[in-house]
Amino acid sequence: MTAHDLENKTKVSAIKQTGVKPHAPRKRSLYDNVTRQFNRAADLMGLDPDIRKILGMTQNEIIVNFPVKMDDGRVKMFTGYRVQHNDVLGPYKGGLRFHPDVDIDEVRALASWMTWKSAIANIPFGGAKGGIQIDPTNYSQTEIERITRRFTFALANNIGPEYDIPAPDVNTNAKIMAWILDTYLSMQPPHERQRCIHVVTGKPVEAGGSIGREKATGQGVVFTIEEWAKDHDFDLSKATYILQGSGNVGSWVARLMNPGAKLIAVEDITGAIKTPDGINPEEMAAYVKKHGGVAGFPGSAPISHDEFMSTKCDIFIPAALENQITDTTAPMLQCRLVAEGANGPTSPEGDTILIERGIDVIPDILCNSGGVIVSYFEWLQNKRSEFWELDVVDEKLYRKITCAYAKVRETTKQYKTDWRTAAYIVALSHLEAVYKERGIFP
Ligand code: NAD
């Protein structure tokens, strides 16, 4: 028997005895990342200990298991989540994600980030997030529709236009929001339906969505990069940048960046590519729509993940998934600025390395808040039965996000701290002030 066989035999007997897999690879806890970011800011600002207890936990966690009939007539069970972190500022608000990695830990983290994001942007929403643990590429469109509708039915009154308002996130889009809207309205008495159109945001414009919502997250990312460039007297028209993620956020960032800035490498689920002469964002978006990702983009060369992360550039925009900039990858980066389009792309260890290396970070809860800000505008338009023009939406978004940026910048100076911690302090100070005024029932 080899040492390897012996080790395996020991593992098997340990599983039999304890029911637990020894040394089983554990997914890095995203909620642990949030907790560490939260504690760092709470310590520095001296957050009231009672309010710290409240904000350090989620309020409601809903897990639903529901059956759906597949195209072949068989029934399959699915698990869906909705976590409501905090509603002291207003109704719970946050996206829905369809991804195989969705679990309660991930959704808790994403829900918490929504609370901080709305507080920094000063919009009257709380934080929530949800999703279904599926790989959508394994299902037909009709199956995705039935899964979405049955999930909405299972959530029932755990969502609502004045209570908890979903929106798109990874692998969900305007069409999926329209199915949620239609299902939710069908569950209401007829005389209530017209009052409920704001139960989801990020809807198609034809179904009550806001002009400018689809591009809003990318637009917000670009507005914050422009503020950073002004602060550093940096000429964006001569910038080079790399992008991780070619979906909603990534593709819009590329389309809205200063046309002089050169996109020299992109990575998504299909692989990584580089083109030193620059990638045309419109052509990339059209290619991704047709082929599902950037691999094989004409005129590009494939590169490895490590080569992508080490590409020398001015700006790196992660716009895909979490935990991409870690203790392993942060030392590879060759950029001046990380602008976090994605939620949670940097782990606390990665953060420490970026700070040590003097790489600036526009943190997710500020950088990608354009999505929830324009979701708020959509919600307001629905409540007032109004349709705003694009220039009105863009102007209001610009004012909100640049005001949030200025508040965070001021706080970095006041507390002599990094941008992420400062962003948390802005959020936590706002939430603390509200709790202090309202008190705790009873
Ligand atoms: P999306 O589904 O439209 O795009 C996701 C992108 O990530 C795709 O290009 C996909 O290929 C890529 N990707 C997936 N797995 C990958 C991997 N292992 N390596 C590299 N790339 C991978 O999703 P989205 O809406 O663009 O969201 C992207 C990020 O932005 C997420 O973190 C999301 O939470 C965040 N965000 C989205 C919004 C919004 O309005 N959609 C708002 C705020 C934050």
XYZ file of C-alpha atoms in Angstrom, residues 25-366:
342
model
C -11.424 21.823 -0.173
C -13.580 24.603 1.247
C -14.872 27.380 -0.980
C -13.464 30.681 0.281
C -16.264 32.262 2.336
C -17.451 35.466 0.727
C -19.401 36.481 3.808
C -16.182 36.163 5.784
C -14.664 38.742 3.403
C -17.571 41.106 4.094
C -17.250 40.600 7.844
C -13.545 41.411 7.771
C -14.102 44.539 5.666
C -16.954 45.578 7.985
C -14.913 45.007 11.175
C -11.966 46.991 9.859
C -14.168 50.041 9.192
C -16.255 49.618 12.362
C -13.074 49.517 14.477
C -11.580 52.574 12.819
C -14.707 54.752 13.103
C -15.712 53.408 16.537
C -19.148 52.202 15.375
C -21.677 51.985 18.218
C -21.377 48.396 19.556
C -25.153 47.790 19.530
C -25.514 48.967 15.939
C -22.517 46.852 15.048
C -24.387 43.788 16.333
C -27.425 44.624 14.187
C -25.514 45.358 10.972
C -23.197 42.391 11.473
C -26.073 39.984 10.755
C -28.645 39.493 8.026
C -32.315 40.057 8.914
C -34.111 37.372 6.893
C -32.855 34.354 4.966
C -35.317 32.567 2.715
C -34.462 29.236 1.078
C -37.021 27.662 -1.219
C -36.951 24.245 -2.866
C -39.354 24.061 -5.765
C -40.271 21.637 -8.585
C -40.169 22.524 -12.283
C -41.287 20.468 -15.243
C -38.453 20.067 -17.774
C -38.915 19.978 -21.568
C -38.809 16.154 -21.517
C -41.768 16.036 -19.101
C -39.742 15.029 -16.041
C -39.769 17.076 -12.829
C -36.589 18.541 -11.355
C -36.129 20.178 -7.953
C -34.304 23.530 -7.648
C -33.024 25.526 -4.694
C -33.453 29.301 -4.625
C -32.311 31.915 -2.115
C -33.277 35.402 -1.039
C -31.354 37.048 1.781
C -32.576 40.356 3.199
C -29.713 42.003 5.041
C -31.153 45.280 6.300
C -34.127 47.573 5.578
C -33.557 50.531 7.858
C -33.101 52.893 4.899
C -35.982 51.528 2.796
C -37.285 48.403 1.019
C -34.809 45.556 0.509
C -33.147 45.845 -2.904
C -30.762 43.636 -4.853
C -30.172 41.392 -7.803
C -30.917 37.767 -8.601
C -28.109 35.534 -9.823
C -28.375 32.220 -11.703
C -25.069 30.410 -11.149
C -23.865 26.985 -9.933
C -21.896 28.637 -7.065
C -24.933 30.399 -5.573
C -25.275 29.380 -1.922
C -26.353 30.957 1.342
C -22.852 32.276 2.139
C -22.496 34.018 -1.220
C -25.991 35.503 -1.090
C -25.447 36.819 2.468
C -22.312 38.617 1.300
C -23.961 40.078 -1.788
C -26.983 41.213 0.267
C -24.746 43.018 2.776
C -22.882 44.834 0.015
C -26.257 46.111 -1.265
C -27.003 47.705 2.116
C -23.665 49.543 2.124
C -24.059 50.540 -1.546
C -27.465 52.177 -1.105
C -26.268 53.941 2.049
C -23.234 55.432 0.263
C -25.336 56.528 -2.726
C -27.903 57.984 -0.324
C -30.882 56.229 -1.878
C -33.806 54.952 0.212
C -33.188 51.219 -0.176
C -31.997 48.421 2.056
C -29.904 45.466 0.977
C -30.915 42.056 -0.376
C -29.742 39.512 -2.914
C -30.948 36.197 -4.250
C -30.442 33.529 -6.791
C -30.835 29.989 -7.953
C -28.087 27.398 -7.843
C -28.047 26.437 -11.532
C -25.828 26.521 -14.561
C -28.243 28.196 -16.994
C -26.329 26.851 -20.005
C -27.754 23.409 -19.140
C -31.351 24.538 -19.728
C -33.451 25.659 -22.679
C -35.039 29.121 -22.738
C -38.450 27.643 -22.003
C -37.027 25.791 -19.005
C -35.342 28.991 -17.740
C -38.705 30.744 -18.053
C -40.508 28.048 -16.037
C -37.690 27.977 -13.421
C -37.910 31.778 -13.070
C -41.689 31.814 -12.793
C -41.815 28.931 -10.292
C -39.077 30.608 -8.179
C -41.133 33.825 -8.156
C -44.198 31.833 -7.067
C -42.149 30.140 -4.312
C -40.869 33.498 -3.046
C -44.473 34.787 -3.013
C -44.846 37.799 -0.721
C -41.223 37.665 0.389
C -40.742 40.124 -2.482
C -42.943 43.135 -3.254
C -42.792 46.664 -4.712
C -42.591 48.354 -1.303
C -40.886 45.440 0.448
C -38.131 43.710 -1.565
C -37.307 44.538 -5.175
C -35.116 42.187 -7.290
C -33.050 43.220 -10.340
C -30.673 41.523 -12.812
C -27.257 40.153 -11.813
C -24.951 37.442 -13.184
C -26.755 35.353 -15.849
C -30.062 37.180 -15.405
C -31.340 40.008 -17.603
C -34.271 42.256 -18.517
C -36.223 39.362 -20.042
C -36.002 37.384 -16.787
C -37.184 40.469 -14.873
C -40.190 40.672 -17.225
C -41.109 37.037 -16.373
C -40.821 37.793 -12.647
C -43.001 40.880 -13.088
C -45.627 38.987 -15.057
C -45.712 36.113 -12.555
C -45.851 38.424 -9.531
C -48.661 40.514 -11.067
C -50.599 37.336 -11.932
C -50.474 36.405 -8.225
C -52.088 39.749 -7.176
C -55.831 40.537 -7.213
C -56.700 42.386 -10.464
C -57.336 45.746 -8.772
C -53.854 45.668 -7.159
C -51.826 44.854 -10.272
C -51.207 48.355 -11.645
C -49.792 49.399 -8.277
C -47.125 46.695 -8.365
C -45.124 47.330 -11.534
C -42.098 48.408 -9.457
C -41.742 44.907 -7.919
C -38.628 44.455 -10.096
C -36.219 46.888 -11.744
C -33.981 46.348 -14.749
C -37.129 45.451 -16.737
C -37.278 45.873 -20.529
C -38.201 49.487 -21.348
C -41.365 48.182 -23.078
C -42.436 46.506 -19.805
C -41.939 49.553 -17.584
C -38.142 49.650 -17.384
C -36.088 52.831 -17.387
C -34.128 54.068 -20.334
C -30.477 53.953 -19.294
C -30.830 51.099 -16.772
C -29.193 48.468 -18.966
C -25.966 50.457 -19.257
C -26.218 52.069 -15.793
C -23.707 49.915 -13.905
C -21.100 50.287 -16.666
C -21.882 53.993 -16.926
C -21.364 54.420 -13.189
C -18.033 52.555 -13.359
C -16.900 54.922 -16.127
C -18.060 58.038 -14.191
C -16.004 56.950 -11.159
C -12.918 56.221 -13.327
C -13.288 59.726 -14.791
C -13.372 61.219 -11.279
C -10.224 59.269 -10.382
C -8.539 60.529 -13.573
C -9.398 64.147 -12.666
C -7.976 63.638 -9.158
C -4.724 62.266 -10.592
C -4.442 64.580 -13.580
C -4.461 61.444 -15.703
C -5.299 61.582 -19.415
C -7.858 58.813 -20.046
C -7.647 59.261 -23.808
C -4.156 57.760 -23.643
C -5.000 55.003 -21.130
C -4.686 51.268 -21.627
C -7.012 48.943 -19.732
C -7.903 45.281 -19.303
C -11.331 43.870 -18.589
C -12.488 40.701 -16.858
C -16.091 39.953 -17.848
C -17.783 40.717 -21.159
C -21.381 40.608 -19.887
C -23.700 43.458 -18.983
C -21.244 45.416 -16.839
C -18.041 44.652 -18.763
C -19.433 45.234 -22.241
C -20.981 48.575 -21.260
C -17.824 49.785 -19.536
C -15.923 49.109 -22.770
C -18.524 50.888 -24.896
C -18.637 53.940 -22.619
C -14.938 54.398 -21.835
C -13.127 57.341 -23.375
C -12.862 56.353 -27.077
C -9.118 57.088 -26.966
C -8.533 54.534 -24.202
C -7.277 51.193 -25.502
C -8.743 47.861 -24.344
C -5.752 45.517 -24.695
C -6.886 42.273 -22.991
C -10.188 40.653 -21.993
C -11.014 37.540 -20.002
C -14.361 35.835 -19.583
C -15.767 32.350 -19.009
C -14.508 31.229 -22.435
C -10.872 32.280 -21.875
C -8.535 35.258 -22.143
C -7.363 37.158 -25.226
C -5.037 40.042 -26.004
C -4.736 42.443 -28.902
C -2.004 45.018 -28.305
C -3.595 47.322 -30.922
C -6.849 47.496 -28.973
C -10.208 45.748 -29.154
C -13.199 47.509 -30.672
C -15.878 47.369 -27.916
C -18.846 47.296 -30.314
C -17.318 44.459 -32.314
C -16.515 42.615 -29.092
C -20.100 42.955 -27.833
C -21.472 41.650 -31.149
C -18.982 38.733 -31.115
C -19.819 37.804 -27.499
C -23.534 37.869 -28.300
C -22.982 35.406 -31.143
C -20.324 33.140 -29.574
C -21.019 33.395 -25.819
C -17.579 34.846 -25.006
C -14.400 36.442 -26.302
C -12.393 33.282 -27.121
C -11.477 33.294 -30.788
C -12.171 37.011 -31.273
C -10.764 37.857 -34.737
C -7.270 39.365 -34.659
C -6.681 38.396 -31.013
C -4.219 35.928 -29.485
C -5.253 33.583 -26.660
C -3.395 34.078 -23.350
C -3.405 32.235 -20.019
C -5.156 33.518 -16.888
C -1.800 34.449 -15.335
C -0.731 36.313 -18.476
C -4.035 38.178 -18.429
C -3.648 39.170 -14.779
C -0.036 40.314 -15.398
C -0.824 42.443 -18.462
C 0.818 45.848 -18.124
C -1.887 48.525 -18.326
C -3.160 51.633 -16.547
C -6.520 50.275 -15.377
C -7.865 46.815 -14.531
C -11.650 46.497 -14.471
C -12.863 43.231 -12.908
C -16.489 42.846 -14.040
C -17.133 39.106 -13.632
C -17.082 37.206 -10.355
C -15.764 37.555 -6.786
C -12.366 36.636 -5.268
C -10.340 37.277 -8.414
C -7.685 39.518 -6.825
C -6.224 37.423 -4.025
C -2.901 36.864 -2.274
C -1.956 34.778 -5.353
C -3.002 37.183 -8.097
C -2.610 40.661 -6.501
C 1.214 40.475 -6.826
C 0.806 39.864 -10.593
C -1.131 43.049 -11.392
C 0.741 45.677 -13.417
C -1.750 48.541 -13.257
C -2.264 51.867 -11.453
C -5.961 51.471 -10.719
C -8.446 48.655 -10.036
C -12.027 49.817 -10.728
C -14.341 47.150 -9.282
C -17.277 46.648 -11.634
C -17.914 43.230 -10.064
C -19.054 42.673 -6.490
C -16.319 41.409 -4.186
C -13.575 40.844 -6.786
C -10.839 41.517 -4.205
C -10.293 39.356 -1.121
C -9.031 41.017 2.099
C -5.577 39.466 1.499
C -5.607 40.831 -2.044
C -6.585 44.242 -0.672
C -3.610 44.330 1.697
C -1.248 43.602 -1.194
C -2.805 46.282 -3.420
C -2.432 48.845 -0.607
C 1.204 47.831 -0.025
C 1.921 48.061 -3.746
C 0.305 51.505 -4.022
C -2.337 50.379 -6.539
C -5.480 52.523 -6.213
C -8.874 50.828 -5.839
C -12.325 52.235 -6.509
C -14.235 49.757 -4.331
C -17.257 47.833 -5.613
C -19.768 49.433 -3.227
C -18.969 52.790 -4.810
